[in-house]
Coordinates of C-alpha atoms and ligand atoms in Angstrom, one line a residue:
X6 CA 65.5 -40.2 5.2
X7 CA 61.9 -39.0 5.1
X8 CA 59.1 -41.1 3.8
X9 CA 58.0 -39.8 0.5
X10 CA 55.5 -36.8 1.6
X11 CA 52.3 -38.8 1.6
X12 CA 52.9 -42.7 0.2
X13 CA 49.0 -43.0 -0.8
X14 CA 49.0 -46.9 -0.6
X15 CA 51.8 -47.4 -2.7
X16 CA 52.7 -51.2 -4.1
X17 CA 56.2 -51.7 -2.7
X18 CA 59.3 -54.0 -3.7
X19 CA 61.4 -53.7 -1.5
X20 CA 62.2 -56.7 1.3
X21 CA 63.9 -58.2 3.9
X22 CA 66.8 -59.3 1.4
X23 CA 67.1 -55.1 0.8
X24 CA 67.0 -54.6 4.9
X25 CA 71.0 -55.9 5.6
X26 CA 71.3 -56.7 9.0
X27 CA 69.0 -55.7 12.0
X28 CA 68.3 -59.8 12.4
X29 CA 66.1 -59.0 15.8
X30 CA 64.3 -55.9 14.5
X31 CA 63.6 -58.6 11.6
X32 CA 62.2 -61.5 13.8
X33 CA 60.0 -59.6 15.2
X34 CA 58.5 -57.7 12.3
X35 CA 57.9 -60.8 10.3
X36 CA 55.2 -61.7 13.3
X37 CA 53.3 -58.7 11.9
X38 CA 53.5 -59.5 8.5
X39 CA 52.5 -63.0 9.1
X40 CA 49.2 -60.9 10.9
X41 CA 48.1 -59.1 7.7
X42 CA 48.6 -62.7 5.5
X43 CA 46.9 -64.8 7.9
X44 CA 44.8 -63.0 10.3
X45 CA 42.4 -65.4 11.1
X46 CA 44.8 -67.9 12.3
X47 CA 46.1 -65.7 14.6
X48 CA 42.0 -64.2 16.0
X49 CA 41.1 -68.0 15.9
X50 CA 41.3 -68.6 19.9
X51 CA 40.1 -64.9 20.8
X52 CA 43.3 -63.5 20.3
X53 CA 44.1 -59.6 19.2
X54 CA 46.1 -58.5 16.6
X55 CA 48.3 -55.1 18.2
X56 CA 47.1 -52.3 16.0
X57 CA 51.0 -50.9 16.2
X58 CA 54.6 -51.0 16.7
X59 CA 57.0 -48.5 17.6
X60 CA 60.2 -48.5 15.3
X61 CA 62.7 -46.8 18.0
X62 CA 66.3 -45.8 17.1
X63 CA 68.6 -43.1 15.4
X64 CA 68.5 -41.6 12.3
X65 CA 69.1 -43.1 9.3
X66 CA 69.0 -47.1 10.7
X67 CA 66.4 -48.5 8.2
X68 CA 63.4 -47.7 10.2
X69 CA 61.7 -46.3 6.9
X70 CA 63.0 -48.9 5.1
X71 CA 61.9 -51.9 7.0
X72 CA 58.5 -50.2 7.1
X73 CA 58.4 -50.5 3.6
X74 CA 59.8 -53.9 3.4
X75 CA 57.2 -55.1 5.6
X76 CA 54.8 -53.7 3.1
X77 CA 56.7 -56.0 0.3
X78 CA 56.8 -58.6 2.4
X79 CA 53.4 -58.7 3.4
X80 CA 52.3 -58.1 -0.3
X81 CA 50.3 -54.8 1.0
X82 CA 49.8 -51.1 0.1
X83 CA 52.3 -48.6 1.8
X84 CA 50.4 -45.2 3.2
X85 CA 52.7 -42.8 5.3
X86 CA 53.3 -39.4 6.8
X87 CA 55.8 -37.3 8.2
X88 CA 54.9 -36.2 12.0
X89 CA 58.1 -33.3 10.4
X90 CA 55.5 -32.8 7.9
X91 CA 52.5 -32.3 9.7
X92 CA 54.1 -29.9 11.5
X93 CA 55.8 -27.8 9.1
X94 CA 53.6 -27.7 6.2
X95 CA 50.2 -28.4 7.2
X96 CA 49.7 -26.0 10.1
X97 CA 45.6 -26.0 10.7
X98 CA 44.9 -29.2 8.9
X99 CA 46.9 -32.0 10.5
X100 CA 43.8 -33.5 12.0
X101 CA 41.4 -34.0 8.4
X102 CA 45.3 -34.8 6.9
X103 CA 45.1 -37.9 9.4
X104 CA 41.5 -38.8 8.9
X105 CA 41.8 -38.6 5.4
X106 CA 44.6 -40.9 5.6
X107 CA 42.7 -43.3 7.7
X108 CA 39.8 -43.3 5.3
X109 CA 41.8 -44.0 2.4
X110 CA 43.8 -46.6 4.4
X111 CA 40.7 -48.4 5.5
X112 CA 39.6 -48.6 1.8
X113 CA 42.5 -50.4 0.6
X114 CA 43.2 -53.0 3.6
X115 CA 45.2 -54.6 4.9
X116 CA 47.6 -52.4 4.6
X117 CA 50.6 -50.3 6.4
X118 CA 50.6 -47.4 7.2
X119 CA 53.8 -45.6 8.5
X120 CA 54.0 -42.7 10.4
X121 CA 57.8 -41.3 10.3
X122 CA 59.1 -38.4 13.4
X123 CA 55.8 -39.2 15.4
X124 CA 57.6 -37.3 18.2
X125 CA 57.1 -34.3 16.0
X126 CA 53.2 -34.7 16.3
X127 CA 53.4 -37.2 19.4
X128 CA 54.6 -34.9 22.0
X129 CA 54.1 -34.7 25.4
X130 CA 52.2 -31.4 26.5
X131 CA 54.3 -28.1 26.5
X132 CA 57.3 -29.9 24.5
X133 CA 56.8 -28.7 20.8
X134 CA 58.6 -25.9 19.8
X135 CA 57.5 -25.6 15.8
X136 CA 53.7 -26.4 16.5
X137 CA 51.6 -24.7 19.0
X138 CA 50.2 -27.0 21.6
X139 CA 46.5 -27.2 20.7
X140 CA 47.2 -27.5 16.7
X141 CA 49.4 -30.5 17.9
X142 CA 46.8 -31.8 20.5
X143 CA 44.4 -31.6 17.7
X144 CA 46.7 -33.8 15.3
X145 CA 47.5 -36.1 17.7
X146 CA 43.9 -36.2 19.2
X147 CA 42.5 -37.3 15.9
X148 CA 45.0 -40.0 15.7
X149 CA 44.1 -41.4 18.8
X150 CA 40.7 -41.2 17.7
X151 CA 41.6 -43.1 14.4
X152 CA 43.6 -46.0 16.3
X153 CA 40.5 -46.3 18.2
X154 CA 38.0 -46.3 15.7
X155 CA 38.9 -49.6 13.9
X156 CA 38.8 -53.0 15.2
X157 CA 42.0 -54.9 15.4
X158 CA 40.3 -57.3 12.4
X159 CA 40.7 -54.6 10.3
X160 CA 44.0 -55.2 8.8
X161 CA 45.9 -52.6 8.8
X162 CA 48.8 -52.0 11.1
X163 CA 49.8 -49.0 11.8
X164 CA 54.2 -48.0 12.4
X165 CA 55.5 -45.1 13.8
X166 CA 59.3 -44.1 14.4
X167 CA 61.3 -42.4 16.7
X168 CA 64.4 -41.9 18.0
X169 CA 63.3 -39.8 21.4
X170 CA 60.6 -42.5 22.6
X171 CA 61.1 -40.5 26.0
X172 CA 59.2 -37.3 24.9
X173 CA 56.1 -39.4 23.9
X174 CA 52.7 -38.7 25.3
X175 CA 52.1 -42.2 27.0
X176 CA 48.7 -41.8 25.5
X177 CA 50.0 -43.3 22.0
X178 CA 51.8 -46.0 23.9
X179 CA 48.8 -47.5 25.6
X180 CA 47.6 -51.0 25.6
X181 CA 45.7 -51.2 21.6
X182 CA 47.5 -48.8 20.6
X183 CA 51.7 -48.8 19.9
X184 CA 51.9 -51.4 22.4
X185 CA 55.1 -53.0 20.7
X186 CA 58.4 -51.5 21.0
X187 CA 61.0 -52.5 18.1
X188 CA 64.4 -51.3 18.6
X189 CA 66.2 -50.5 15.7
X190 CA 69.9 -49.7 16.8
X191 CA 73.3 -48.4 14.9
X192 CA 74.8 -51.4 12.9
X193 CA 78.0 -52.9 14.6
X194 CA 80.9 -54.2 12.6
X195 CA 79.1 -57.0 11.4
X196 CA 76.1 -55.5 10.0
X197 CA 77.9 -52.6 8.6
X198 CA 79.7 -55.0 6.5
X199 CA 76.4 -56.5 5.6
X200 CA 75.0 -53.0 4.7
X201 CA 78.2 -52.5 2.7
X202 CA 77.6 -55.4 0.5
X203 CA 74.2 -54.4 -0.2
X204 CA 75.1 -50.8 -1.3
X205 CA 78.0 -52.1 -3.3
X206 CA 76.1 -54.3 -5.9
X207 CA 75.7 -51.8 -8.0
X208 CA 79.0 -50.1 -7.8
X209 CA 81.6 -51.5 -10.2
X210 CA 84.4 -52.0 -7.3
X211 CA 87.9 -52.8 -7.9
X212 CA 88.1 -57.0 -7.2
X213 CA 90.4 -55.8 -4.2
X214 CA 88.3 -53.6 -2.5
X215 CA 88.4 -54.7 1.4
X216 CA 84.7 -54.9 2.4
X217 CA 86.3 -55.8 5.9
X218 CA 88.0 -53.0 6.1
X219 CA 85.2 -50.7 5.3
X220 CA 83.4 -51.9 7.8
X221 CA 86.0 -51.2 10.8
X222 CA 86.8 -47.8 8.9
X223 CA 83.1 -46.8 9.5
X224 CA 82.7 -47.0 13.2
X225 CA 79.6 -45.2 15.0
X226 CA 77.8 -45.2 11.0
X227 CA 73.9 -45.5 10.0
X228 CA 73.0 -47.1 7.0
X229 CA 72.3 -44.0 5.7
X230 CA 75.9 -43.0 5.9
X231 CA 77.0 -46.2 4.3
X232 CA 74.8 -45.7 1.4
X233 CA 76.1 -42.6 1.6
X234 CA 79.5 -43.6 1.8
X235 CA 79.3 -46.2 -1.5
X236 CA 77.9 -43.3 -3.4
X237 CA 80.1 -40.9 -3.4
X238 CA 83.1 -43.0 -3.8
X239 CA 81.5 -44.2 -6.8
X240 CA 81.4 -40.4 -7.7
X241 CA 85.1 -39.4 -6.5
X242 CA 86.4 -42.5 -9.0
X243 CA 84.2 -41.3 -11.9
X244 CA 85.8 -37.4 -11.2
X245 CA 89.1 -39.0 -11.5
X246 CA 88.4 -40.6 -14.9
X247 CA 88.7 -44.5 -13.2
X248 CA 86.7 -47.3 -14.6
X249 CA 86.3 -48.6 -11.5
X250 CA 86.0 -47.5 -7.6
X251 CA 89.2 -48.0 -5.7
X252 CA 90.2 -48.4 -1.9
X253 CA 91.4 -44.7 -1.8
X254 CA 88.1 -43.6 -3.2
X255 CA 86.2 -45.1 -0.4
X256 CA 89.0 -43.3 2.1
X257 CA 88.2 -40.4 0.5
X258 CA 84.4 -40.5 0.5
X259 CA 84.5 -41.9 4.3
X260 CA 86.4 -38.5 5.3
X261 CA 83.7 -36.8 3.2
X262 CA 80.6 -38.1 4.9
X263 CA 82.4 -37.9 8.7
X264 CA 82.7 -34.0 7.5
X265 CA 79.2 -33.9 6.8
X266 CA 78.3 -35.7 9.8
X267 CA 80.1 -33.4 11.8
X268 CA 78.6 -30.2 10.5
X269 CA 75.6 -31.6 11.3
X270 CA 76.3 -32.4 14.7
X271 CA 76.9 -28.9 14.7
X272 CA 73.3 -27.6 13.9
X273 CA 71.6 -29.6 16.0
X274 CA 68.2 -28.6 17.5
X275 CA 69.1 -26.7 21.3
X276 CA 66.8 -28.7 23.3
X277 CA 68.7 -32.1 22.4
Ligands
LIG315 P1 65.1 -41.4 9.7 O1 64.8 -41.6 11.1 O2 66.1 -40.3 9.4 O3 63.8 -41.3 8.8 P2 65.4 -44.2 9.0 O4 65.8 -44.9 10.2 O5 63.9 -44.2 8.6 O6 65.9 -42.7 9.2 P3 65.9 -45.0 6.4 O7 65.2 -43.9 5.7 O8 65.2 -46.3 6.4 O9 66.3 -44.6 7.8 O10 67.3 -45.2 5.8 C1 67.9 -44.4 4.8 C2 68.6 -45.2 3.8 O11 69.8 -45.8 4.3 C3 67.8 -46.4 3.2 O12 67.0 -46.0 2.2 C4 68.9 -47.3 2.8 O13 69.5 -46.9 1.6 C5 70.0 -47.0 3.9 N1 69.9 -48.0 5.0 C6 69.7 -47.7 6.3 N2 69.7 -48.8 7.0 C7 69.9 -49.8 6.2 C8 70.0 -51.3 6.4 N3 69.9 -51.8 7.6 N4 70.3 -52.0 5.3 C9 70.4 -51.5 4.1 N5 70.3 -50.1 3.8 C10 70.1 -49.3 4.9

């Protein structure tokens, strides 16, 4: 899902314990929060602190949400953007958007902050269809600019996500600037079972619900779509008068989100 149109250092609660599953993505993530609570014992023998990371995988895998839980974690204030955003709604601006973002970032570090679609505003020349090329350049220019402009003792990090790292201008993945790639894949069986359990806390499920089951019944799903998933069989069971959410409800509501899947599949944009 989109970040929240312009997070303006924001005091999250969200953690790890909320993030089921992606146990690598994890590891290394907690290196960076461990930067913005202790920087100087990681500057004390001349060492840099990156500036960035890359969070790199499909839609709907937790890449806002480990964003956010890094925030938590880290105790910090959560700033973020859309790249979709920039693109759609602030035609003619996007560059004093970003350094006004910056300059409120820098006022409140450490902090995060979290740029979601970067491809949107991060691509290479002569690959954007919505945004013409020098609005874009512009945008993406000042970011540069901005990544450059502070010293890597200034505690903030900045994140940006993708899922098409390919179509990047290598300019944002130079050395100092998103230098670290995370990759944030689809949930196997395990961690879709894992992802289950946390969506299902506050369901009121039938004692014989087969969290198993769900799991191998939900092959090729995000975390989005299990979320998704627990949802609306909580909603199917509540049409139906139950008092609590059975088996078939889940059936039900994993046929439901496939068919929305699907139609989406449908629309997608022509040049993927
Ligand atoms: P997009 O690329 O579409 O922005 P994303 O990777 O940023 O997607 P999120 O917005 O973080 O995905 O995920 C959407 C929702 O799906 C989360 O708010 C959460 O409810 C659920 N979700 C996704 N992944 C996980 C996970 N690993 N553990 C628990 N919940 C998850």
């Amino acid at each position: 899902s989109k970040a929240t149109l312009f997070d303006k250092g924001t005091r999250v609660n969200i953690t790890f314990n909320d993030v089921a599953g992606l146990d690598e993505a994890k590891v290394e993530v907690m290196e960076i929060v461990d930067f913005l609570k202790n920087p100087k014992k990681y500057t004390a023998l001349g060492g840099k602190i990156p500036k960035g990371a890359l969070l790199v995988g499909p839609p709907g895998t937790g890449k806002t949400l480990l964003a956010k839980a890094m925030a938590g974690e880290a105790q910090v204030p959560f700033f973020s953007m859309s790249g979709s955003d920039f693109v759609e709604l602030f035609v003619g601006v996007g560059a004093s958007r970003v350094r006004d973002l910056f300059k409120q970032a820098r006022e409140k570090a450490p902090c995060i902050i979290f740029i979601d679609e970067i491809d949107a505003i991060g691509r290479a020349r002569g690959k954007n269809v919505m945004m013409s090329n020098d609005e874009r350049e512009n945008t993406l220019n000042q970011l540069l600019v901005e990544m450059d402009g502070f010293g890597t003792d200034s505690g903030i990090i900045i994140l940006a996500a993708t899922n098409r790292p390919d179509v990047l201008d290598t300019a944002l993945l130079r050395p100092g600037r998103f230098d670290r790639q995370i990759s944030i894949d689809k949930p196997d069986l395990a961690g879709r079972e894992q992802i289950f359990h946390v969506h299902l806390k506050p369901i009121k499920t039938s004692p014989n619900l087969d969290i198993k089951k769900l799991a191998s019944m939900t092959p090729g799903f995000a975390g989005a779509d299990i979320a998704n998933v627990c949802n609306e069989a909580a909603l199917i069971a509540a049409r139906k008068g139950k008092t609590e959410v059975e088996m078939d409800d889940f059936n039900d509501a994993v046929d439901r989100v496939i068919g929305g899947l699907e139609k989406k599949n449908k629309i997608i944009s022509p040049e993927e």
